[in-house]
Amino acid sequence: MKISVLGAGAWGTALAIAASARHELLLWARDADAIAAMRTAGRNDRYLPDAALPATLGLTDDLEEALAHGRDGLLVIATPMSGLRGMLARLPDGARALWLCKGFEAGTGLLGHEIAREVAPRLAAGVLSGPSFAQEVAAGQPTALVSASVDAALAQLGVSAFHSERLRVYSSADPVGVEVGGAVKNVMAIAVGIADGLRLVAETQGRQGPGLNARAALITRGLAEMQRLALALGAQPETLLGLAGLGDLVLTATGDLSRNRRVGLLLAEGLDLPAILAKLGHVAEGVYSAPTVLARARSAGVDMPITAAVVELLEGRLTPQEALDALMGRQAKSEW
């Protein structure tokens, strides 16, 4: 199959590496200097410096070339969420596309499938998501993903494109649930990072902080928030118990490679948000999507207290300790 990956960040590069042994892969980046550097170094030093680029992987900064290459096969949009709308508008008629970005669009509060419905209503489109760190996929470590679309043939095409001995890909007919899980888990990972960070800070000061019980509570109640919003937007409940829901939440909330978790850890240490983002050097989607997630939840009449606390903290109205105290001090009620 001919596949073009549109966007040479860490995740787009990792997927291109993973599939290049079986398919004709072309990786596109808009920056000609970045493509030239990748050709010279044989790796993506900015986003994925430890992974060698296979000789079979094509590189280009010519978008028209990339679109033509994947026109009859598969186009994989690997831009941040902010770039999805513009990229969808450039896709040729009759193309088939999956996007990798996770989140709600800033300003509109739309998910990827809703943006596609506005921009390219006749496009065969879907999402590829799940619990995955780019470094591990590029290194060939075992990973499981889900390819989701209301177009069953496209969902299966995503499986055919990326399923391998080390990368297991399941199909799904529920892009809404997959997208909500992928968007909201980043916000929950910040909350869990804050709790874990407060524990680490307390330990260095010889006092007791929140423990692993608090982490478990936040992950579990975070999953409940994800489910409530997903169901309100038309998702299937079982999707949030799968790879793109619980699986992605657990990985992002507890994994040391998680940028969103790292934001929470650094907030607990007392760093301000601009300093944290400068330190990370990469996008932490939860920071930008948290206010949009909360706005979408409120418009749908869905209660999301963890998300609300994260937004208050990111906007400087609560300290990390105050946010955790507010969550743990909520009135008792039936779990379901």
Coordinates of C-alpha atoms in Angstrom, one line a residue, residues 84-213:
L84 CA -6.2 19.2 11.4
R85 CA -8.8 21.5 9.9
G86 CA -6.3 23.0 7.4
M87 CA -4.9 19.7 6.4
L88 CA -8.4 18.2 5.8
A89 CA -9.2 21.0 3.5
R90 CA -6.1 20.1 1.4
L91 CA -7.0 16.4 0.9
P92 CA -8.0 15.4 -2.6
D93 CA -11.4 14.0 -3.5
G94 CA -11.8 10.3 -3.0
A95 CA -8.9 10.1 -0.5
R96 CA -9.0 8.0 2.6
A97 CA -7.6 9.5 5.8
L98 CA -6.9 8.7 9.4
W99 CA -5.7 11.3 11.9
L100 CA -3.5 10.7 14.9
C101 CA -4.1 14.0 16.8
K102 CA -6.1 13.9 20.1
G103 CA -8.2 16.7 21.5
F104 CA -11.0 19.2 21.0
E105 CA -10.3 22.0 18.5
A106 CA -9.7 25.3 20.3
G107 CA -12.4 27.8 19.8
T108 CA -15.0 25.5 18.3
G109 CA -14.7 22.6 20.8
L110 CA -15.1 20.1 17.9
L111 CA -13.7 16.6 17.8
G112 CA -11.8 15.4 14.7
H113 CA -14.8 13.7 13.1
E114 CA -16.9 16.8 13.6
I115 CA -14.3 18.9 11.9
A116 CA -14.1 16.5 9.0
R117 CA -17.9 16.6 8.7
E118 CA -17.7 20.4 8.3
V119 CA -14.6 20.6 6.0
A120 CA -14.8 17.4 3.9
P121 CA -18.2 15.7 4.4
R122 CA -17.6 13.2 1.7
L123 CA -14.2 12.1 2.9
A124 CA -13.7 8.6 4.1
A125 CA -12.1 9.5 7.5
G126 CA -11.4 8.2 10.9
V127 CA -8.9 8.1 13.8
L128 CA -6.0 5.9 14.8
S129 CA -5.5 6.1 18.6
G130 CA -4.6 4.1 21.7
P131 CA -2.0 3.8 24.5
S132 CA 1.2 4.5 22.7
F133 CA 4.5 6.3 23.3
A134 CA 6.2 7.1 20.0
Q135 CA 9.7 6.0 21.3
E136 CA 8.4 2.5 22.0
V137 CA 6.6 2.1 18.6
A138 CA 9.7 3.3 16.8
A139 CA 11.8 0.8 18.7
G140 CA 9.5 -2.1 17.8
Q141 CA 8.2 -2.6 21.3
P142 CA 4.8 -4.3 21.6
T143 CA 1.9 -1.8 21.3
A144 CA -1.9 -2.0 20.7
L145 CA -3.9 0.6 18.8
V146 CA -7.5 1.0 17.5
S147 CA -8.5 2.2 14.0
A148 CA -11.9 3.8 14.3
S149 CA -14.3 5.0 11.6
V150 CA -18.0 4.7 10.8
D151 CA -16.7 3.5 7.4
A152 CA -15.9 -0.1 8.2
A153 CA -13.7 -0.5 5.1
L154 CA -11.5 2.5 6.2
A155 CA -11.2 1.1 9.8
Q156 CA -10.0 -2.1 8.3
L157 CA -7.6 -0.3 6.0
G158 CA -6.0 1.2 9.1
V159 CA -5.5 -2.3 10.5
S160 CA -4.0 -3.5 7.2
A161 CA -1.7 -0.5 7.1
F162 CA -0.2 -0.8 10.6
H163 CA -0.9 -4.3 12.1
S164 CA 2.2 -6.3 12.5
E165 CA 4.0 -8.7 14.9
R166 CA 4.8 -5.9 17.3
L167 CA 2.0 -3.5 16.6
R168 CA -1.5 -4.9 17.1
V169 CA -4.3 -2.8 15.6
Y170 CA -8.0 -3.4 16.4
S171 CA -10.9 -1.9 14.4
S172 CA -13.8 0.1 15.9
A173 CA -17.0 1.6 14.5
D174 CA -17.0 4.3 17.3
P175 CA -14.8 7.2 16.4
V176 CA -16.7 9.4 18.9
G177 CA -15.7 7.3 21.9
V178 CA -12.1 6.8 20.6
E179 CA -11.7 10.6 20.2
V180 CA -13.2 11.5 23.6
G181 CA -10.9 9.1 25.3
G182 CA -7.9 10.4 23.5
A183 CA -8.8 14.0 24.3
V184 CA -9.8 13.8 27.9
K185 CA -7.1 11.4 29.1
N186 CA -4.5 14.1 28.7
V187 CA -6.3 16.3 31.2
M188 CA -6.6 13.5 33.6
A189 CA -2.9 12.7 33.3
I190 CA -2.1 16.3 34.5
A191 CA -4.3 15.7 37.6
V192 CA -2.6 12.4 38.4
G193 CA 0.8 14.0 37.8
I194 CA -0.1 16.7 40.3
A195 CA -1.0 14.1 43.0
D196 CA 2.1 12.1 42.3
G197 CA 4.2 15.3 42.3
L198 CA 2.8 16.4 45.7
R199 CA 3.7 13.0 47.1
L200 CA 7.3 13.3 45.9
V201 CA 7.6 16.9 47.2
A202 CA 6.3 15.8 50.6
E203 CA 8.8 12.9 50.7
T204 CA 11.7 15.2 50.1
Q205 CA 10.5 17.4 53.0
G206 CA 10.1 14.5 55.4
R207 CA 6.3 14.7 55.6
Q208 CA 3.4 12.7 54.3
G209 CA 1.7 13.5 51.1
P210 CA -1.0 11.9 48.9
G211 CA -0.3 8.2 48.2
L212 CA -1.0 5.6 45.6
N213 CA -4.6 5.5 46.8

